[in-house]
C-alpha cells in the first residue's frame, strides 16, 4: 500500500523570536482525495502548521521543531526543494503577493520553468492548468489588470501546473465577493474529487462548508481542539472565535445555556437635513474609459448605519471616494452639509466625513500610535489643547488603551486596523465611512469592534454616539449587513439597485444572487423568524426565538 | 495614478527586430561614440541621421512623446549652457578653449553674491555646442522608443539570452511585475492621507521639515513593500525558484536576416569608430571651414 | 535578523532587488513629474533615501539592482530614454550603502543609524562621482562642469534627503521587522 500523502506526528514548533509555542503536539493523517478544513482564530497557528507542511519550516523560518511531518512517507525536512514543490502546492491568502509574473502565461509557467522542464512540456502543462480552471480566455492578459477572483484563480493555476498531490490553501477567500468565493470553493472540492489531497485554512467555517470538507481541524493556541467530521455539531468549537453557520450557533447557545442579551434596537432613522446628497452623479476615470457610476442618487441622514453590498469591481469604493472629494463627479454633484464638493478641498470635507481605507498598511507611518492619531487633528488645525483628549477618547473606543507609545507598524494586523479607525475617529468627523472594515480579520476581532462602532442605539453612552451621526461601510460579508445595518445599499450595474432597510432589501434572494451576494444561513434563519422577531438579529440572540 | 506602460504592438521594422539586436545596436552606437571619444561632425552627423531614421521607423504616436521632447531639449540646452559657463581645463570640451574669435560675451553672476564673470562665446564654442547636441541626441533618440516599442514581458528573456544569469534576468521581470502595483499603492496612500487632512501643497518650513512632511507618503508604501517581499520570497521558494537552471519558455528568440543586417551595422559602427580614431586619428574635434566662414 | 553573508545572492536578493527597483522607479518618476522642494539648482529626489534604505536593509546586491534597474525604469517611465552612466551611478550608490548591512544589528539604535547614514553618504559620493565623471565622455562636458555643475548639486541634494529620511525609514522598519521576526 502506498504511503499516506500526509502524516503529522507530535509536531511542536517555536519561532526563534517568540517565547511561546506556535504549535503544540499536533498530530494528523490525511488520505488521498481528502479535503480537510483547518479553522481557528487569529494567531492560533494555522499558517505555522501550513509552513511545516510545505517545508518553509524548517527551511526558511528559524525555530525549534520536534515531531514528524511525512509526505508520502518521507520527512519534509529531508526533501529537496524541487521535490517538495511537486508534492505540495501552496496558495497564499493574498494572490497579489503570490503572482510573480506580469502576464498570465508566464505566471503559470513559472514553476515548471524553475524545474527546468523542456519547453514543450511546460506549454502543455500551462494549457492543461488553464483548461482545468476554465481560464483559457485569460491566457494573454496582464496579471495586474485581473479582478481579485481572477488573480486568485491564476495563482491556483500556477500551483496546479506543478502537478502537486497535496494542495495547501491558506485563507484563499479574503476580499472575494461571496459568489466568487463560492466558485473557488467548488473548484477546491472538484480537485479533491479528482484525487488531490486538499487542506483548506479558513476561519469562516460557514463559507468553507460549501466545499463539503471531509473533516475539520479546529485549533486554539497551537493545540488541536477538535479533529473529525462536521456533520454533527462539534461542541469544542467556539462560536465567538470562528464564524459558524447560524443554526449551529443557535444549537450551541441553547446547549450551553449561554444568556445573550438582545442587542438594543438601532436608532430609527432621524429624518431631518441630509448630511450627504448625491445628485445624478456619473463618473468615469478617464474620457476613454467606461462610466463606473451612472446617475447615482443617494442621501445620507443622521442616524443612518448603511451597509453597501455589491460585486467585486462594481464601483463601491469609487462611489464612497466621491463623498470625501478624492474623486469629483464627471456629471452631477455631491453636497456635503449643503456645500458642493467641487468647491471644497479634501481636508475641508475631512472635518465632516472620516474615511477609513481598507488596508491599514496604506496609511500607518508614525513612530508611535499617539503621533499617528494626532496626525489628522493637527492637519485639520484643531486646538492643540483639545487634541490629546480626542486621541485618548478614540483610543479607548477601539480598545487600544495603553498602546499610545507603541509603534503602529509593530502591532498585529487587527490592532493596526483598529489604530486606523481610531486615527479617523480622532478627527471628530460626523460621518464615518469604512471600506471593508472586516477584510482579513478574524471573527472575534471584528465582532468586537463592529459592536463598539455600531452601538449607536438610543441609550448608548459611547463617545461615538455623541459625535457620530452616521456610519457607512462597504462589505462582502452579508452577515455584517444583517447584524449591524439599519439600511442596506445594493450597488451594481453602475447604480444603486436597491436601498432600504435590511429586512426589505435582503428578502429578495433573486436580486441578491444577481449581484453576486449569496444569502447566508443567518439571513435564512432571520427571514424565517421575522414574524416573531420583527427585525434582524445576530445568531446568538435568535436562539431565544427558536424552539 | 495608473502606470500604464506605453508599449503597444505595432507592425514596424523596429518591432520586428529581435530585442537583443536592438539592445546591442543601441550600445554599439553609444560605446562607439564615447569610448574612442568621437567629436568629428563628419562621423556624428551620419550616425545622427541613422538614429533619427530608426526613430521615425518606430512610428511612435506623437501624443505619447509630446511631453518628452520639450524636456529633452531643456536638458540639452541646460547641459550645453552649463558647459559654456563653467568650462575650463580638462575633458573633451576643453577644445573650446582653442584660440578662436569671440563672437559675443555673456555676463554671468551668481544670484545674491558679487561673484560673477564674463563668459566669452567663441566660434569654437558655438560649433562645439552644436556638435554636442547632435551627439547626445544621437544616443537619446535611440533609447527613447524602447519603452514604447519593446514588450515588457520580453526584457528578462532577452537578457537571459544575452548571457545574463537566471537570477539577474528574473529580477528584471519581477521589477516590471511590481511597478504598477507600487504606483497604485502610492496613490492609495496619497488618498488615505489626504482623507486625513494631509495636503502636499502645504509643505512649509525649511528644507528639512518639508522633507520630513513626506514621511506619511513614503513610509507606508516602503514598509508595505518590505512585508510583501517576505511573502513573495516564500511563494517563489515554494515554486522551486533557483533550484536548477531554469527553462525560459519564451526564450526562443531567433535572429533573422534583418537582425544579422542590424548586428553587422552595429559592429561596423563600433569598430569603424575605433579604427578611425585610433588607427587614422580621425574623429578629433575641429571647427569646419564653412562654419568659420559664417562669421567672417 | 539576517546573519547570512552580505554577498549572498538568492531568491531573497532577487525579490528585494526587484521590489527596490520598482519602488525606486515609481518614486523617482513621481518626483520627476511633481518637482519637490528645491534650493538653487539642487532638486530633491526623496526616492534616493528609499534606495539607500534597501541597500542598508538587504545588502549590496539589492542596492545595486534596485539602483540600476530602478533608475532605468524611472527614466523610461518618464519617457527620457536610457542614461546608462546615471543608472550605473545609482547602482553604485545602493551597492556601497549595502556594505553596511552586516554591521546593522538594531535598526532603531542611534549608533547603527549613524553608521548607515555614513555609508549612505559615501555611497552617494561614489555613485554621483562616477556618473558625473563619465558624463565627460558621454555628454562631452569638462571636469569643472562635471564637478561644479553635476556632482556638487547631486551630492548635496541626495545627501540632505538621506540624512533626513533614512533614519525615519530605519526606525519604521525596526517596528515592522519586530512583528515579522524572521
Ligand atoms: N515569522 C514569525 N516569526 C515569529 N513569530 C511568528 C511568525 N509567524 C507567526 N508567528 C507567531 O506564531 C503564532 C501563530 O501564528 P500563525 O501565523 O500561524 O497564526 P494563524 O492562525 O495563521 O493566524 P491568522 O489567522 O492571523 O493568519 C502567532 O503568535 C504569531 O505571532
Ligand atoms: N484609478 C482608476 N483608474 C481607472 N479605473 C479604475 C481606477 N480605480 C478603479 N478603477 C476601475 O473602476 C471599477 C470599480 O472599481 P472599485 O474599486 O470602485 O470597485 P469596488 O466595487 O470597490 O470593488 P471591490 O469589491 O473589489 O473593492 C473597476 O473596474 C476598476 O478596475
Ligand atoms: Mg495565517
Ligand atoms: Mg473596493
CSV table of N, CA and C in Angstrom, one decimal, chain A residues 234-312:
chain,number,residue,atom,x,y,z
A,234,UNK,N,-19.8,20.0,16.4
A,234,UNK,CA,-18.7,19.8,17.3
A,234,UNK,C,-18.8,20.8,18.5
A,235,UNK,N,-18.9,20.3,19.7
A,235,UNK,CA,-19.1,21.3,20.8
A,235,UNK,C,-17.8,22.0,21.1
A,236,UNK,N,-16.7,21.4,20.7
A,236,UNK,CA,-15.4,22.0,21.1
A,236,UNK,C,-15.2,23.4,20.4
A,237,UNK,N,-15.9,23.6,19.3
A,237,UNK,CA,-15.6,24.8,18.5
A,237,UNK,C,-16.4,26.0,19.1
A,238,UNK,N,-15.7,27.1,19.4
A,238,UNK,CA,-16.3,28.2,20.0
A,238,UNK,C,-16.8,29.2,18.9
A,239,UNK,N,-18.1,29.4,19.0
A,239,UNK,CA,-18.8,30.2,18.0
A,239,UNK,C,-18.4,31.7,18.1
A,240,UNK,N,-17.8,32.1,19.2
A,240,UNK,CA,-17.3,33.5,19.2
A,240,UNK,C,-16.0,33.7,18.5
A,241,UNK,N,-15.3,32.5,18.3
A,241,UNK,CA,-13.9,32.6,17.7
A,241,UNK,C,-13.9,32.4,16.2
A,242,UNK,N,-14.7,31.5,15.7
A,242,UNK,CA,-14.8,31.4,14.3
A,242,UNK,C,-16.3,31.5,13.9
A,243,UNK,N,-16.4,31.8,12.6
A,243,UNK,CA,-17.8,32.0,12.1
A,243,UNK,C,-18.5,30.7,11.7
A,244,UNK,N,-19.5,30.3,12.5
A,244,UNK,CA,-20.2,29.1,12.3
A,244,UNK,C,-21.5,29.4,11.6
A,245,UNK,N,-22.1,28.4,11.0
A,245,UNK,CA,-23.5,28.6,10.4
A,245,UNK,C,-24.5,28.9,11.5
A,246,UNK,N,-25.4,29.8,11.2
A,246,UNK,CA,-26.3,30.2,12.2
A,246,UNK,C,-27.0,29.1,13.0
A,247,UNK,N,-27.5,28.1,12.3
A,247,UNK,CA,-28.2,27.0,13.1
A,247,UNK,C,-27.3,26.4,14.1
A,248,UNK,N,-26.0,26.2,13.8
A,248,UNK,CA,-25.1,25.7,14.8
A,248,UNK,C,-24.9,26.5,16.0
A,249,UNK,N,-24.9,27.9,15.7
A,249,UNK,CA,-24.7,28.8,16.8
A,249,UNK,C,-25.9,28.7,17.7
A,250,UNK,N,-27.1,28.7,17.1
A,250,UNK,CA,-28.3,28.6,17.9
A,250,UNK,C,-28.3,27.4,18.8
A,251,UNK,N,-27.9,26.2,18.1
A,251,UNK,CA,-27.9,25.0,18.8
A,251,UNK,C,-26.9,25.0,20.0
A,252,UNK,N,-25.7,25.6,19.7
A,252,UNK,CA,-24.7,25.7,20.7
A,252,UNK,C,-25.1,26.6,21.9
A,253,UNK,N,-25.7,27.7,21.5
A,253,UNK,CA,-26.1,28.7,22.6
A,253,UNK,C,-27.2,28.0,23.5
A,254,UNK,N,-28.1,27.3,22.9
A,254,UNK,CA,-29.1,26.6,23.6
A,254,UNK,C,-28.5,25.5,24.5
A,255,UNK,N,-27.6,24.7,23.9
A,255,UNK,CA,-27.0,23.6,24.6
A,255,UNK,C,-26.2,24.1,25.8
A,256,UNK,N,-25.5,25.2,25.6
A,256,UNK,CA,-24.6,25.7,26.7
A,256,UNK,C,-25.4,26.6,27.6
A,257,UNK,N,-26.6,26.9,27.3
A,257,UNK,CA,-27.4,27.8,28.1
A,257,UNK,C,-26.7,29.2,28.3
A,258,UNK,N,-26.1,29.7,27.2
A,258,UNK,CA,-25.5,31.0,27.4
A,258,UNK,C,-26.6,32.0,27.4
A,259,UNK,N,-26.5,33.0,28.2
A,259,UNK,CA,-27.5,34.0,28.2
A,259,UNK,C,-27.0,35.2,27.4
A,260,UNK,N,-27.7,35.4,26.3
A,260,UNK,CA,-27.3,36.5,25.4
A,260,UNK,C,-28.4,37.6,25.5
A,261,UNK,N,-27.9,38.8,25.7
A,261,UNK,CA,-28.9,39.9,25.7
A,261,UNK,C,-29.2,40.2,24.2
A,262,UNK,N,-30.4,40.6,24.0
A,262,UNK,CA,-30.8,41.1,22.7
A,262,UNK,C,-30.1,42.5,22.5
A,263,UNK,N,-29.5,42.7,21.3
A,263,UNK,CA,-28.9,44.0,21.1
A,263,UNK,C,-29.9,45.1,21.1
A,264,UNK,N,-29.6,46.2,21.6
A,264,UNK,CA,-30.6,47.3,21.6
A,264,UNK,C,-31.1,47.6,20.2
A,265,UNK,N,-32.3,48.1,20.2
A,265,UNK,CA,-32.8,48.5,18.9
A,265,UNK,C,-32.0,49.6,18.3
A,266,UNK,N,-31.6,49.4,17.0
A,266,UNK,CA,-30.9,50.5,16.4
A,266,UNK,C,-31.7,51.8,16.3
A,267,UNK,N,-31.1,52.9,16.4
A,267,UNK,CA,-31.8,54.2,16.3
A,267,UNK,C,-32.6,54.2,15.0
A,268,UNK,N,-33.8,54.7,15.1
A,268,UNK,CA,-34.6,54.8,13.9
A,268,UNK,C,-34.0,56.0,13.1
A,269,UNK,N,-34.1,55.9,11.8
A,269,UNK,CA,-33.6,57.0,11.0
A,269,UNK,C,-34.1,58.3,11.5
A,270,UNK,N,-33.2,59.2,11.8
A,270,UNK,CA,-33.7,60.6,12.2
A,270,UNK,C,-33.9,61.3,10.8
A,271,UNK,N,-35.1,61.5,10.4
A,271,UNK,CA,-35.1,62.2,9.2
A,271,UNK,C,-34.7,63.6,9.6
A,272,UNK,N,-34.6,64.5,8.7
A,272,UNK,CA,-34.0,65.8,9.0
A,272,UNK,C,-33.2,66.2,7.8
A,273,UNK,N,-32.3,67.2,8.0
A,273,UNK,CA,-31.5,67.6,6.9
A,273,UNK,C,-30.5,66.4,6.5
A,274,UNK,N,-30.5,66.0,5.3
A,274,UNK,CA,-29.5,65.0,4.9
A,274,UNK,C,-28.0,65.6,5.1
A,275,UNK,N,-27.1,64.7,5.5
A,275,UNK,CA,-25.7,65.2,5.6
A,275,UNK,C,-25.0,65.2,4.3
A,276,UNK,N,-25.3,64.1,3.5
A,276,UNK,CA,-24.6,64.0,2.2
A,276,UNK,C,-25.7,63.8,1.2
A,277,UNK,N,-25.6,64.4,0.0
A,277,UNK,CA,-26.5,64.2,-1.0
A,277,UNK,C,-25.7,64.0,-2.3
A,278,UNK,N,-26.0,62.9,-3.0
A,278,UNK,CA,-25.5,62.6,-4.3
A,278,UNK,C,-26.6,63.0,-5.3
A,279,UNK,N,-26.4,63.9,-6.2
A,279,UNK,CA,-27.4,64.2,-7.2
A,279,UNK,C,-27.0,63.8,-8.6
A,280,UNK,N,-27.7,62.8,-9.2
A,280,UNK,CA,-27.4,62.4,-10.5
A,280,UNK,C,-25.9,62.3,-10.8
A,281,UNK,N,-25.2,61.6,-10.0
A,281,UNK,CA,-23.7,61.5,-10.1
A,281,UNK,C,-23.3,60.5,-11.2
A,282,UNK,N,-22.6,60.9,-12.1
A,282,UNK,CA,-22.0,60.0,-13.1
A,282,UNK,C,-20.5,60.2,-13.1
A,283,UNK,N,-19.7,59.1,-13.3
A,283,UNK,CA,-18.3,59.2,-13.2
A,283,UNK,C,-17.6,58.3,-14.1
A,284,UNK,N,-16.5,58.7,-14.7
A,284,UNK,CA,-15.6,57.8,-15.4
A,284,UNK,C,-14.2,58.3,-15.1
A,285,UNK,N,-13.2,57.3,-15.0
A,285,UNK,CA,-11.9,57.6,-14.6
A,285,UNK,C,-11.2,58.4,-15.6
A,286,UNK,N,-11.5,58.2,-16.9
A,286,UNK,CA,-10.9,58.9,-18.0
A,286,UNK,C,-11.8,59.0,-19.1
A,287,UNK,N,-11.6,59.9,-20.0
A,287,UNK,CA,-12.6,60.1,-21.1
A,287,UNK,C,-12.7,58.9,-22.0
A,288,UNK,N,-11.6,58.1,-22.1
A,288,UNK,CA,-11.7,56.9,-22.9
A,288,UNK,C,-11.9,55.6,-22.1
A,289,UNK,N,-12.3,55.8,-20.9
A,289,UNK,CA,-12.7,54.6,-20.1
A,289,UNK,C,-14.2,54.6,-19.8
A,290,UNK,N,-14.8,53.5,-19.6
A,290,UNK,CA,-16.3,53.4,-19.4
A,290,UNK,C,-16.7,54.1,-18.1
A,291,UNK,N,-18.0,54.5,-18.1
A,291,UNK,CA,-18.6,55.0,-16.9
A,291,UNK,C,-18.6,54.0,-15.8
A,292,UNK,N,-18.2,54.4,-14.6
A,292,UNK,CA,-18.3,53.4,-13.4
A,292,UNK,C,-19.6,53.7,-12.6
A,293,UNK,N,-20.0,55.0,-12.6
A,293,UNK,CA,-21.2,55.4,-11.9
A,293,UNK,C,-22.1,56.1,-12.9
A,294,UNK,N,-23.4,55.8,-12.9
A,294,UNK,CA,-24.3,56.5,-13.8
A,294,UNK,C,-25.5,56.9,-13.0
A,295,UNK,N,-25.7,58.2,-13.0
A,295,UNK,CA,-26.9,58.8,-12.4
A,295,UNK,C,-27.2,58.2,-11.0
A,296,UNK,N,-26.2,58.3,-10.2
A,296,UNK,CA,-26.4,57.8,-8.8
A,296,UNK,C,-27.1,58.9,-7.9
A,297,UNK,N,-28.1,58.5,-7.2
A,297,UNK,CA,-28.8,59.4,-6.3
A,297,UNK,C,-28.8,58.7,-4.9
A,298,UNK,N,-28.4,59.5,-3.9
A,298,UNK,CA,-28.2,58.9,-2.6
A,298,UNK,C,-28.2,60.0,-1.6
A,299,UNK,N,-28.9,59.8,-0.4
A,299,UNK,CA,-28.9,60.7,0.7
A,299,UNK,C,-28.5,60.0,1.9
A,300,UNK,N,-27.6,60.6,2.7
A,300,UNK,CA,-27.2,60.0,4.0
A,300,UNK,C,-27.8,60.9,5.0
A,301,UNK,N,-28.6,60.4,5.9
A,301,UNK,CA,-29.2,61.2,7.0
A,301,UNK,C,-28.5,60.9,8.3
A,302,UNK,N,-28.7,61.8,9.3
A,302,UNK,CA,-28.2,61.5,10.6
A,302,UNK,C,-28.9,60.2,11.1
A,303,UNK,N,-28.1,59.4,11.8
A,303,UNK,CA,-28.8,58.1,12.3
A,303,UNK,C,-28.6,57.0,11.4
A,304,UNK,N,-28.1,57.2,10.2
A,304,UNK,CA,-28.0,56.1,9.2
A,304,UNK,C,-26.8,55.2,9.6
A,305,UNK,N,-27.1,53.9,9.4
A,305,UNK,CA,-26.0,52.9,9.6
A,305,UNK,C,-26.1,52.0,8.3
A,306,UNK,N,-25.3,52.5,7.3
A,306,UNK,CA,-25.6,51.9,6.0
A,306,UNK,C,-24.5,50.9,5.6
A,307,UNK,N,-25.0,49.7,5.1
A,307,UNK,CA,-24.1,48.7,4.6
A,307,UNK,C,-24.2,48.7,3.1
A,308,UNK,N,-23.0,48.8,2.4
A,308,UNK,CA,-23.0,48.8,0.9
A,308,UNK,C,-22.6,47.4,0.5
A,309,UNK,N,-23.4,46.8,-0.3
A,309,UNK,CA,-23.1,45.4,-0.9
A,309,UNK,C,-22.9,45.5,-2.4
A,310,UNK,N,-22.2,44.6,-3.0
A,310,UNK,CA,-22.2,44.5,-4.4
A,310,UNK,C,-21.0,43.7,-4.9
A,311,UNK,N,-20.9,43.4,-6.2
A,311,UNK,CA,-19.9,42.5,-6.7
A,311,UNK,C,-18.5,43.2,-6.7
A,312,UNK,N,-17.4,42.4,-6.8
A,312,UNK,CA,-16.1,42.9,-6.9
A,312,UNK,C,-16.0,43.8,-8.2
